[in-house]
CSV table of C-alpha atoms in Angstrom, one decimal:
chain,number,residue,atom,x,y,z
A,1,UNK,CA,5.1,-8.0,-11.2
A,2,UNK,CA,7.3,-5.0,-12.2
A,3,UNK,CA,9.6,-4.0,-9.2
A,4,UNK,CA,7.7,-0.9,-9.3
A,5,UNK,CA,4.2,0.9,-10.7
A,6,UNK,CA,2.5,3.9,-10.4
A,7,UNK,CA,-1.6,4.2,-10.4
A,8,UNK,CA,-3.3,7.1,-10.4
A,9,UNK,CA,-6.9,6.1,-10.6
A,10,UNK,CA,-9.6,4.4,-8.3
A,11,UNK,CA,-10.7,1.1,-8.1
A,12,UNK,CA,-10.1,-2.7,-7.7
A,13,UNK,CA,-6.5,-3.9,-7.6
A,14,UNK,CA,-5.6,-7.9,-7.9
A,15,UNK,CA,-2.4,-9.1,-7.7
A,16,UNK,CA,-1.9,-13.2,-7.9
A,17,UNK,CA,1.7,-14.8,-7.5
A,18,UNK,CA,3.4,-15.9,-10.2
A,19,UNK,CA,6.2,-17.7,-7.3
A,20,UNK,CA,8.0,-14.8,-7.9
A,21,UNK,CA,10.4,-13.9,-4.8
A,22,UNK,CA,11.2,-10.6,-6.3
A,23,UNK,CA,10.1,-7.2,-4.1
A,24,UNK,CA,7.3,-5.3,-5.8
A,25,UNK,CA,6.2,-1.9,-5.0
A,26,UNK,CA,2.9,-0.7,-6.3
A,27,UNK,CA,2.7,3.6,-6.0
A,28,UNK,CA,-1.0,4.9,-5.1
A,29,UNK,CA,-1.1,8.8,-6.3
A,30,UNK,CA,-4.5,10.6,-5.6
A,31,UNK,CA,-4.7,14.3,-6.6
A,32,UNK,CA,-3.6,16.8,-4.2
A,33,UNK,CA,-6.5,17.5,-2.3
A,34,UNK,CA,-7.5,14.1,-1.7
A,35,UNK,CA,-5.9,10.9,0.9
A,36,UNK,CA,-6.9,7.1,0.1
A,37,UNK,CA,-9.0,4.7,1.3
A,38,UNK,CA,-7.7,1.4,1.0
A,39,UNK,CA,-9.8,-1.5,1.6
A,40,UNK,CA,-8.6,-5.7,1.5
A,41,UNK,CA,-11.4,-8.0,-0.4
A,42,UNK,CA,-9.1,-10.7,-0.6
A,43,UNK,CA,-6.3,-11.7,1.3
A,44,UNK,CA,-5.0,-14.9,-0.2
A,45,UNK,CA,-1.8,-15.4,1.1
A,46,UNK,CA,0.7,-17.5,3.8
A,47,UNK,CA,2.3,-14.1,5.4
A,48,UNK,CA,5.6,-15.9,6.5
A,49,UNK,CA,9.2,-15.6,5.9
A,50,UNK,CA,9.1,-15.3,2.1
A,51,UNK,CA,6.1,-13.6,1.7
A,52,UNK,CA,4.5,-10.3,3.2
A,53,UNK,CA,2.5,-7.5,2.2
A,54,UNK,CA,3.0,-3.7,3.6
A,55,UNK,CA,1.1,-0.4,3.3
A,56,UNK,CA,3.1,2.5,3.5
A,57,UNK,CA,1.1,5.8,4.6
A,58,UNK,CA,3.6,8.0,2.2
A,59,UNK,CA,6.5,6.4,-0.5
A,60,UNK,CA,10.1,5.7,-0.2
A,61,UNK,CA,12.3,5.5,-2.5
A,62,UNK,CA,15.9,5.1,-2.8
A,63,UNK,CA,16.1,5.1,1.3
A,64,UNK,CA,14.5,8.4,1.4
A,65,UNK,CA,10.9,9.0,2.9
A,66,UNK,CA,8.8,10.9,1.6
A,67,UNK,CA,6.9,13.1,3.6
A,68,UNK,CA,9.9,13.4,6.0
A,69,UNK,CA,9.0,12.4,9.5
A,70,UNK,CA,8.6,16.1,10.3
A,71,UNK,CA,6.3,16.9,8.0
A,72,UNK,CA,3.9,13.9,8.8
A,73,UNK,CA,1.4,13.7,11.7
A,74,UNK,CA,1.9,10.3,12.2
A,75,UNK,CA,5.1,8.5,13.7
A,76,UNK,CA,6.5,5.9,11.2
A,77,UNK,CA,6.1,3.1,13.5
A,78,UNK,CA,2.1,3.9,12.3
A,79,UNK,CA,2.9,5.0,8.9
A,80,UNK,CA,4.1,1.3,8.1
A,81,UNK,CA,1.2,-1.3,8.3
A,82,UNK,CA,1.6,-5.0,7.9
A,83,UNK,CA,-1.5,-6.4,5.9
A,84,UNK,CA,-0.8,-10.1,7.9
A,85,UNK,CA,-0.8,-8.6,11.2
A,86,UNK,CA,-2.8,-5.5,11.5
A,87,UNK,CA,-5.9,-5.7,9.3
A,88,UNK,CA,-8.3,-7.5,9.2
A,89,UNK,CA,-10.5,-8.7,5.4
A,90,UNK,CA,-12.9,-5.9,4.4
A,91,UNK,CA,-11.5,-3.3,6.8
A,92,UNK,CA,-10.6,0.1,5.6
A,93,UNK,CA,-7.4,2.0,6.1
A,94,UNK,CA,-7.1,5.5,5.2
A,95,UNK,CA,-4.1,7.8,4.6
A,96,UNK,CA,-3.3,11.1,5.9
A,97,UNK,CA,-2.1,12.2,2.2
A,98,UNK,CA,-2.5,11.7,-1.1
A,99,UNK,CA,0.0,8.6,-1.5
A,100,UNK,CA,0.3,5.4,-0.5
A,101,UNK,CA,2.8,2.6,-1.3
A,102,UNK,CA,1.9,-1.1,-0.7
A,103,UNK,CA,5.6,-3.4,-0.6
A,104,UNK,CA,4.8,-6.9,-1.3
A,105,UNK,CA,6.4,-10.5,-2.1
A,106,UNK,CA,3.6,-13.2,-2.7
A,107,UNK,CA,6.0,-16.6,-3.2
A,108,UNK,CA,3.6,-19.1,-3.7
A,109,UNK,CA,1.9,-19.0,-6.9
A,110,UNK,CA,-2.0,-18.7,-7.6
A,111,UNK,CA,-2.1,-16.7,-3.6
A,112,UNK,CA,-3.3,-13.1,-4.0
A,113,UNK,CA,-4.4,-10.0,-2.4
A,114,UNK,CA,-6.7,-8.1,-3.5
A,115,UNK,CA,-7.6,-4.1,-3.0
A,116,UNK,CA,-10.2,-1.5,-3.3
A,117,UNK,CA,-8.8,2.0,-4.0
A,118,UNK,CA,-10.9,5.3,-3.3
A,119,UNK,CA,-9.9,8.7,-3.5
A,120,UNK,CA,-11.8,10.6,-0.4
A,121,UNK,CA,-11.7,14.4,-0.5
A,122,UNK,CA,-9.3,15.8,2.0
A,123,UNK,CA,-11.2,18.1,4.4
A,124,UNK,CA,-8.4,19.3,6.7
């Protein structure tokens, strides 16, 4: 992977392991009026030491967050889901904004995780 990528468009993500150690960070952006609907179709992967796999409701970058914890409903002990340990395959997780960062390090290669991405319409 690149250490870091932006989408900007709907649809079904696959990432498979090249062995690669190296942190990735893959950027969600929806337009403005709309939050994300993330949902896992495959989840390929040992989640141990050297590999992991996080959402992030929001994006940091360069230690910063981004909507600050003030201006987020959500504290960000919620705002930070782990894949391994919170999700289960096929269940959907949806933002509270119009970005979302996943975090990731697959080590072993030919494991994967896979990922549909909707844009939902933001009501509120």
């Amino acid at each position: 992977c690149r250490e870091q990528e932006l989408r900007s468009r709907p649809g079904l993500y696959t990432y498979i392991s090249d062995g690669s150690k190296e942190l990735c960070s893959l950027y969600i952006a929806a337009p403005l009026d709309h939050v994300i609907e993330l949902e896992f179709t495959i989840l390929d992967m040992d989640c141990d030491s050297e590999s992991f796999l996080w959402i992030f409701d929001g994006w940091e970058l360069d230690d910063e967050i981004f909507p600050s914890t003030t201006d987020h409903p959500d504290p960000l002990s919620k705002r930070y889901i782990s894949v391994c340990d919170r999700l289960n395959l096929n269940s959907k997780y949806l933002t509270k904004q119009n970005i979302a960062q996943f975090q990731f390090v697959v080590a072993k290669v030919g494991q994967a995780f896979q990922v549909t991405v909707n844009f939902r319409i933001n009501y509120e």
